[in-house]
Coordinates of C-alpha atoms in Angstrom, one line a residue:
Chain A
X1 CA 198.7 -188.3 155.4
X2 CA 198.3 -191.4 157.5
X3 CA 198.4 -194.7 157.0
X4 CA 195.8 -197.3 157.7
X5 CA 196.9 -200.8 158.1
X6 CA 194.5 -204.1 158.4
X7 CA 195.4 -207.4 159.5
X8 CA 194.6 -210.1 158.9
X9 CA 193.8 -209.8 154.8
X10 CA 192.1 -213.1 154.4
X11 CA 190.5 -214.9 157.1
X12 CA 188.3 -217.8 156.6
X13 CA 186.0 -219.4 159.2
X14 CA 183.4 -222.0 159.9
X15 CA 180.1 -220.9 161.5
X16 CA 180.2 -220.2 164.8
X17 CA 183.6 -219.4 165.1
X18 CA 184.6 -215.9 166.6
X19 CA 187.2 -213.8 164.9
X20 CA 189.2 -210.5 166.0
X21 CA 190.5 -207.9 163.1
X22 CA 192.6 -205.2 163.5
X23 CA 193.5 -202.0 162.5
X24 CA 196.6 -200.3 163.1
X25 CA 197.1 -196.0 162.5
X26 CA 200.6 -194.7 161.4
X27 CA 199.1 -190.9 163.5
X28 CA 196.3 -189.8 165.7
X29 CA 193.0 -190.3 163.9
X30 CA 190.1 -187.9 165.1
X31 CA 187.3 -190.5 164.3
X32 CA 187.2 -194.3 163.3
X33 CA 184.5 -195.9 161.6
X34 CA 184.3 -199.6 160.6
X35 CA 182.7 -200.8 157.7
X36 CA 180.9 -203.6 156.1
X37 CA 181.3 -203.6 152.2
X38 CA 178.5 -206.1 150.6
X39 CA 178.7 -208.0 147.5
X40 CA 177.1 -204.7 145.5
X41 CA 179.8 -202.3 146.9
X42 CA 177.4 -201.1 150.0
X43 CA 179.4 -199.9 152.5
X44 CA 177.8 -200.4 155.7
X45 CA 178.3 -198.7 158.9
X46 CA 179.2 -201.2 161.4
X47 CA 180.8 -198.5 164.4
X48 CA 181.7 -195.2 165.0
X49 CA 184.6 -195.5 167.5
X50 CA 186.7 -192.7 168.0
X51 CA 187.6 -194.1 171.5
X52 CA 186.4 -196.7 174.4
X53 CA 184.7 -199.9 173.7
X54 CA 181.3 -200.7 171.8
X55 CA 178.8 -203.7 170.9
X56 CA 176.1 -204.5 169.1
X57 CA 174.9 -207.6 168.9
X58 CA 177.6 -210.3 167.9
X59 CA 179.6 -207.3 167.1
X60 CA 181.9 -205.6 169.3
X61 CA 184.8 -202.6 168.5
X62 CA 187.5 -201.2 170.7
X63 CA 189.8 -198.3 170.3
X64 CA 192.5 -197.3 171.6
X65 CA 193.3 -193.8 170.4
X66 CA 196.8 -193.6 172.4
X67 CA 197.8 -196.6 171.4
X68 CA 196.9 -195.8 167.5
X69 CA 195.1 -199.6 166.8
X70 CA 191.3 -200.8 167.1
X71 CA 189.7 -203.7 167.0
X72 CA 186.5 -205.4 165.6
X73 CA 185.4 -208.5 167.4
X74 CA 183.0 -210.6 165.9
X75 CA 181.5 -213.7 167.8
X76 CA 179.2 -216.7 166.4
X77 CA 180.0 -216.0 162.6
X78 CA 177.2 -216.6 160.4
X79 CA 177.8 -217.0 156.5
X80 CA 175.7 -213.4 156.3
X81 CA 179.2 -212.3 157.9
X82 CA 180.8 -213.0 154.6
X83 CA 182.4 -209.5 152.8
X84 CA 185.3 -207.1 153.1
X85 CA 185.3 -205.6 156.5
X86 CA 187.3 -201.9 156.5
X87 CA 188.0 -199.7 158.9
X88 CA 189.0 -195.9 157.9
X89 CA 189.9 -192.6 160.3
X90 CA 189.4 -189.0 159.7
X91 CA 192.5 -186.9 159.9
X92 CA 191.1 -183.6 158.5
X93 CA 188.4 -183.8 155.8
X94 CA 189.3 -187.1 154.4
X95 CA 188.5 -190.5 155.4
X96 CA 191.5 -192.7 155.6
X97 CA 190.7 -196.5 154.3
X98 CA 192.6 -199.9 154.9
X99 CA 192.9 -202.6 152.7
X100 CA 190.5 -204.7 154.1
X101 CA 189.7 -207.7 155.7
X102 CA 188.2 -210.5 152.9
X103 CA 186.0 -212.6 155.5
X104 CA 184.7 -216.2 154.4
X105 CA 182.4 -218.1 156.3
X106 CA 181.7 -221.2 155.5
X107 CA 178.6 -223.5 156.4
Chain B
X1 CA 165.3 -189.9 157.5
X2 CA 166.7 -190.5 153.8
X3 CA 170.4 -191.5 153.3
X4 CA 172.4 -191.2 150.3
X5 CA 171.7 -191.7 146.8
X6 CA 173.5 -191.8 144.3
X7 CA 172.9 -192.1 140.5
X8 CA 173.4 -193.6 137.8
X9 CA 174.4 -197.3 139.6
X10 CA 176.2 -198.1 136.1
X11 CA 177.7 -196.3 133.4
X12 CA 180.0 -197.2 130.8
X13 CA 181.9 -194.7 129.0
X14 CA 185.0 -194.4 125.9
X15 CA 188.4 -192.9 127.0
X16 CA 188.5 -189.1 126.2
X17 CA 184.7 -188.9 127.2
X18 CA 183.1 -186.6 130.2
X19 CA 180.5 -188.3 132.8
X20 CA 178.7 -186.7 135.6
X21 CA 178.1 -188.8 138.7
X22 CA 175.6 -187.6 141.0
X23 CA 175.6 -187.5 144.7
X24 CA 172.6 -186.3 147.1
X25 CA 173.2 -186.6 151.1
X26 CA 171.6 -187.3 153.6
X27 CA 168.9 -185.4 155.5
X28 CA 170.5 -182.8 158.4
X29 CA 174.3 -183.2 156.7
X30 CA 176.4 -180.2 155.2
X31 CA 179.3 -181.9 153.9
X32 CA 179.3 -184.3 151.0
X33 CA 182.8 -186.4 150.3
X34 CA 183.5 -188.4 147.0
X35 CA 185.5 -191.3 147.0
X36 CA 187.2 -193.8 144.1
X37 CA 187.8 -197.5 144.9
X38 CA 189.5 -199.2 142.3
X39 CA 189.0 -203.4 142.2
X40 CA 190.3 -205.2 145.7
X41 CA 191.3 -202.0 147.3
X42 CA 190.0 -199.7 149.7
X43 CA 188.3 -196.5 148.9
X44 CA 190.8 -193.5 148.1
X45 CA 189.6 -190.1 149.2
X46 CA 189.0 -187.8 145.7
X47 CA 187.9 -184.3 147.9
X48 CA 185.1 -183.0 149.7
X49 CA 182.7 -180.2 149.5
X50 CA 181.3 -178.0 152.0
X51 CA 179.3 -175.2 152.3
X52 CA 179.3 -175.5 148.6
X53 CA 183.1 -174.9 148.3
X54 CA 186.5 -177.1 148.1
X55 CA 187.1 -178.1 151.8
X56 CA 190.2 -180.7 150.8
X57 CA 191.3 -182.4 148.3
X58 CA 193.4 -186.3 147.6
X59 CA 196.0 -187.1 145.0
X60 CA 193.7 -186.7 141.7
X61 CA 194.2 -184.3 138.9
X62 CA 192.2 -181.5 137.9
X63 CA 190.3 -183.5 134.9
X64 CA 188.7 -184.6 138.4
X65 CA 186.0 -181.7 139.6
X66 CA 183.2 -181.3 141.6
X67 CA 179.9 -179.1 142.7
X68 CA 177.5 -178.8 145.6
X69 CA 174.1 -177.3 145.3
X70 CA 172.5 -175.4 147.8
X71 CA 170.4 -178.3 149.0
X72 CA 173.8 -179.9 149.8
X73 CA 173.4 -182.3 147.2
X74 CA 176.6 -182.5 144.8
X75 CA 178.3 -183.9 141.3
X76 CA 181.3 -185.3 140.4
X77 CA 182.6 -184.6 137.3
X78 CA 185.5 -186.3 135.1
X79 CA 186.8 -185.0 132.6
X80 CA 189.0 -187.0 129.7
X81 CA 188.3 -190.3 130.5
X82 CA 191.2 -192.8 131.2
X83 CA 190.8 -196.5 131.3
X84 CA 192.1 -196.2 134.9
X85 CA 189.4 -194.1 135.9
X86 CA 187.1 -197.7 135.6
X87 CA 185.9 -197.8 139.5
X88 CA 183.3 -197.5 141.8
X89 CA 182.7 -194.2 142.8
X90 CA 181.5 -193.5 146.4
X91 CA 179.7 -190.3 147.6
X92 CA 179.6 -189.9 151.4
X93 CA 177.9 -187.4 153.7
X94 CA 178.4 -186.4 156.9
X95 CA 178.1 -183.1 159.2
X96 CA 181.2 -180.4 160.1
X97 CA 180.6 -179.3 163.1
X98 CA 181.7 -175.3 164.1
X99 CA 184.7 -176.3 166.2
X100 CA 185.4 -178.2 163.1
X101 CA 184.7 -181.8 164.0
X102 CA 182.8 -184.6 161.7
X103 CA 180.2 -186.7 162.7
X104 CA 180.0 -189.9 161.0
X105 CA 180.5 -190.2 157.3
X106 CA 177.5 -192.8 155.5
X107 CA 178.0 -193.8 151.9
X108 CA 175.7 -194.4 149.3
X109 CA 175.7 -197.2 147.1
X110 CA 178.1 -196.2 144.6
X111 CA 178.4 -195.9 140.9
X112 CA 180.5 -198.4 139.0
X113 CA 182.2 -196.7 135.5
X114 CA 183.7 -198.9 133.1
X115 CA 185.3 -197.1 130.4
X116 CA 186.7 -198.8 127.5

């Protein structure tokens, strides 16, 4: 199967700061998602991104499929950005996940 | 438009015990995908059901089985408890298209089993 890899694992910032994550695929993925998990184990959906650029709000998430990487942008942290950030493909049936990016922002 | 639910939200259990985990998905969706995330990892993919058969499965043993119900709702079912088996379990549900493709997956809230 293939492999999902995250960077950076930790990341802290202050408020305000902007911050890029990445997520790199071993193989060709059919669909990307990135998640939001909360403090209760929520996982939220954040983007689905099999390709091409999109934004919402202070969130933003590129793809690039033939390159095998995407990336989740996030501008003007607030501390409500706080939580593990994943991002997962589907090769088949299955979702792939990441590790995770742990995001602290601090006041 | 309702989106997944899942119950219970807690459940402790005794190794060598059976528990049922219940998943039901979202309106318009056929498919309905269980995952297992263990503490600080990401969710691992356990199988998925569709059309209320096996339509892939991860690396977990057979003591790990499943249903889905007509109304595509579906259960998880674990059989012979380990102390391993202590995670939050994850129901997704999402729709397969005819040529094959999924749409995106959205998860429910998750039950957390402790078993001691």
């Amino acid at each position: 199967g293939i492999q999902v890899e995250q960077s950076p694992p930790d990341l802290i910032l202050q408020e305000g700061a902007n911050s890029t994550l990445r997520c790199n695929f071993s193989d060709s993925v059919n669909n990307l998602q990135w998640f939001h998990q909360n403090p209760w184990g929520q996982l939220i959906n954040l983007f689905y991104i099999p390709s091409g650029t999109k934004q919402n709000g202070r969130l933003s998430a590129t793809t690039v499929a033939t390159e095998r990487y995407s990336l989740l942008y996030i501008s003007s942290s607030q501390t409500t950005d706080s939580g593990v950030y994943f991002c997962a493909g589907t090769s088949g049936s299955r979702l792939t996940f990441g590790e995770g990016t742990q995001l602290t922002v601090n006041p | 438009e309702t989106g997944v639910t899942q119950s219970p939200t807690h459940l402790i259990k005794t190794r060598g015990q059976q528990v049922t985990l219940r998943c039901s998905s979202q309106s318009g969706h056929n498919t309905v995908s269980w995952y297992q995330q263990a503490l600080g990892q990401g969710p691992q993919f356990i199988f998925q059901y569709y059309r209320e058969e096996e339509n892939g499965r991860g690396n977990f043993p057979p003591r790990f089985s499943g249903l889905q119900f007509p109304n595509y709702s579906s259960e998880l079912n674990v059989n012979a408890l380990e102390l391993d088996d202590s995670a939050l379990y994850l129901c997704a549900s999402s729709s397969l298209w005819r040529d094959r493709r999924y749409n995106e997956q959205f998860f429910g809230p998750g039950t957390r089993l402790t078993v001691l």
